[in-house]
């Protein structure tokens, strides 16, 4: 898949990679939340396999701000992707 899976303990804070605006909060086909943050230059960061989302669509976030926590699972991990528009980069 596009992006990377980062091994982590369940409940670990997920932090924004850069300042931006929450563009979308949605769910995948298994109903697992996905958070998308829009940054300058049409870059998007995508955070999946998360829980306890701390922000809402339209919120401004700063770099390093906690936006969610890692969801429990076996194994627990954060899925992270960077996109330029619809293209993975």
PDB file of C-alpha atoms in Angstrom:
ATOM      1  CA  UNK A   1       0.000   0.000   0.000  1.00  0.00           C
ATOM      2  CA  UNK A   2       1.019   3.642  -0.216  1.00  0.00           C
ATOM      3  CA  UNK A   3       2.725   5.060   2.855  1.00  0.00           C
ATOM      4  CA  UNK A   4       4.422   3.302   5.743  1.00  0.00           C
ATOM      5  CA  UNK A   5       3.314   1.423   8.839  1.00  0.00           C
ATOM      6  CA  UNK A   6       5.097   2.553  12.002  1.00  0.00           C
ATOM      7  CA  UNK A   7       5.117   0.049  14.860  1.00  0.00           C
ATOM      8  CA  UNK A   8       3.971   1.609  18.110  1.00  0.00           C
ATOM      9  CA  UNK A   9       2.185   0.852  21.346  1.00  0.00           C
ATOM     10  CA  UNK A  10      -1.572   1.337  21.469  1.00  0.00           C
ATOM     11  CA  UNK A  11      -2.424   4.742  22.912  1.00  0.00           C
ATOM     12  CA  UNK A  12       0.785   6.423  21.724  1.00  0.00           C
ATOM     13  CA  UNK A  13       0.059  10.046  20.737  1.00  0.00           C
ATOM     14  CA  UNK A  14      -0.022  10.695  16.982  1.00  0.00           C
ATOM     15  CA  UNK A  15       1.412  14.111  16.183  1.00  0.00           C
ATOM     16  CA  UNK A  16       0.983  16.316  13.115  1.00  0.00           C
ATOM     17  CA  UNK A  17       4.024  16.146  10.843  1.00  0.00           C
ATOM     18  CA  UNK A  18       3.660  19.833   9.925  1.00  0.00           C
ATOM     19  CA  UNK A  19       1.302  22.753  10.476  1.00  0.00           C
ATOM     20  CA  UNK A  20      -1.874  22.675   8.421  1.00  0.00           C
ATOM     21  CA  UNK A  21      -5.645  22.299   8.405  1.00  0.00           C
ATOM     22  CA  UNK A  22      -7.649  19.146   9.055  1.00  0.00           C
ATOM     23  CA  UNK A  23      -9.036  18.414   5.588  1.00  0.00           C
ATOM     24  CA  UNK A  24     -10.964  15.211   6.325  1.00  0.00           C
ATOM     25  CA  UNK A  25     -11.827  12.664   8.961  1.00  0.00           C
ATOM     26  CA  UNK A  26     -13.239   9.503   7.459  1.00  0.00           C
ATOM     27  CA  UNK A  27     -13.187   5.720   7.888  1.00  0.00           C
ATOM     28  CA  UNK A  28     -11.817   2.858   5.827  1.00  0.00           C
ATOM     29  CA  UNK A  29     -13.880  -0.177   4.805  1.00  0.00           C
ATOM     30  CA  UNK A  30     -13.258  -1.737   8.252  1.00  0.00           C
ATOM     31  CA  UNK A  31     -14.561   1.474   9.914  1.00  0.00           C
ATOM     32  CA  UNK A  32     -11.074   2.425  11.160  1.00  0.00           C
ATOM     33  CA  UNK A  33     -10.652   6.238  11.314  1.00  0.00           C
ATOM     34  CA  UNK A  34      -8.452   8.084   8.813  1.00  0.00           C
ATOM     35  CA  UNK A  35      -7.311  11.673   9.374  1.00  0.00           C
ATOM     36  CA  UNK A  36      -6.036  13.909   6.558  1.00  0.00           C
ATOM     37  CA  UNK A  37      -4.182  17.183   7.144  1.00  0.00           C
ATOM     38  CA  UNK A  38      -3.646  19.674   4.300  1.00  0.00           C
ATOM     39  CA  UNK A  39      -0.334  21.565   4.329  1.00  0.00           C
ATOM     40  CA  UNK A  40       1.270  24.243   2.161  1.00  0.00           C
ATOM     41  CA  UNK A  41       2.088  23.436  -1.486  1.00  0.00           C
ATOM     42  CA  UNK A  42      -0.859  20.998  -1.848  1.00  0.00           C
ATOM     43  CA  UNK A  43       0.790  18.416   0.427  1.00  0.00           C
ATOM     44  CA  UNK A  44      -1.416  16.120   2.485  1.00  0.00           C
ATOM     45  CA  UNK A  45      -0.447  13.865   5.378  1.00  0.00           C
ATOM     46  CA  UNK A  46      -2.627  10.845   6.056  1.00  0.00           C
ATOM     47  CA  UNK A  47      -2.859   9.131   9.457  1.00  0.00           C
ATOM     48  CA  UNK A  48      -4.694   5.786   9.703  1.00  0.00           C
ATOM     49  CA  UNK A  49      -5.171   3.052  12.295  1.00  0.00           C
ATOM     50  CA  UNK A  50      -5.898   5.730  14.864  1.00  0.00           C
ATOM     51  CA  UNK A  51      -8.356   6.267  17.724  1.00  0.00           C
ATOM     52  CA  UNK A  52      -9.331   9.062  20.112  1.00  0.00           C
ATOM     53  CA  UNK A  53      -9.166  11.805  17.480  1.00  0.00           C
ATOM     54  CA  UNK A  54      -8.442  15.142  19.171  1.00  0.00           C
ATOM     55  CA  UNK A  55      -9.283  17.502  16.262  1.00  0.00           C
ATOM     56  CA  UNK A  56     -12.222  18.239  13.960  1.00  0.00           C
ATOM     57  CA  UNK A  57     -12.467  18.950  10.247  1.00  0.00           C
ATOM     58  CA  UNK A  58     -11.423  22.542   9.570  1.00  0.00           C
ATOM     59  CA  UNK A  59      -9.219  22.852  12.677  1.00  0.00           C
ATOM     60  CA  UNK A  60      -5.789  24.443  12.288  1.00  0.00           C
ATOM     61  CA  UNK A  61      -3.012  22.284  13.726  1.00  0.00           C
ATOM     62  CA  UNK A  62       0.594  23.053  14.527  1.00  0.00           C
ATOM     63  CA  UNK A  63       3.602  20.870  13.860  1.00  0.00           C
ATOM     64  CA  UNK A  64       3.917  18.330  16.683  1.00  0.00           C
ATOM     65  CA  UNK A  65       0.357  18.821  17.951  1.00  0.00           C
ATOM     66  CA  UNK A  66      -1.293  15.604  19.132  1.00  0.00           C
ATOM     67  CA  UNK A  67      -4.147  14.837  16.717  1.00  0.00           C
ATOM     68  CA  UNK A  68      -5.060  11.254  17.762  1.00  0.00           C
ATOM     69  CA  UNK A  69      -3.695   8.118  19.428  1.00  0.00           C
ATOM     70  CA  UNK A  70      -2.529   4.838  17.928  1.00  0.00           C
ATOM     71  CA  UNK A  71      -5.376   2.317  17.799  1.00  0.00           C
ATOM     72  CA  UNK A  72      -5.022  -0.974  19.653  1.00  0.00           C
ATOM     73  CA  UNK A  73      -4.314  -4.040  17.558  1.00  0.00           C
ATOM     74  CA  UNK A  74      -2.057  -7.020  17.174  1.00  0.00           C
ATOM     75  CA  UNK A  75       0.288  -5.530  16.252  1.00  0.00           C
ATOM     76  CA  UNK A  76      -0.465  -1.880  17.034  1.00  0.00           C
ATOM     77  CA  UNK A  77       0.843   0.562  14.412  1.00  0.00           C
ATOM     78  CA  UNK A  78       0.276   3.931  12.763  1.00  0.00           C
ATOM     79  CA  UNK A  79      -0.182   4.021   8.991  1.00  0.00           C
ATOM     80  CA  UNK A  80       1.328   7.270   7.644  1.00  0.00           C
ATOM     81  CA  UNK A  81       1.384   8.586   4.074  1.00  0.00           C
ATOM     82  CA  UNK A  82       2.356  11.823   2.344  1.00  0.00           C
ATOM     83  CA  UNK A  83       0.521  12.864  -0.802  1.00  0.00           C
ATOM     84  CA  UNK A  84       0.855  15.680  -3.278  1.00  0.00           C
ATOM     85  CA  UNK A  85      -2.735  16.044  -4.388  1.00  0.00           C
ATOM     86  CA  UNK A  86      -3.755  12.466  -5.179  1.00  0.00           C
ATOM     87  CA  UNK A  87      -0.185  11.203  -5.791  1.00  0.00           C
ATOM     88  CA  UNK A  88       1.823   9.442  -3.075  1.00  0.00           C
ATOM     89  CA  UNK A  89       5.233  10.995  -2.546  1.00  0.00           C
TER      90      UNK A  89
END
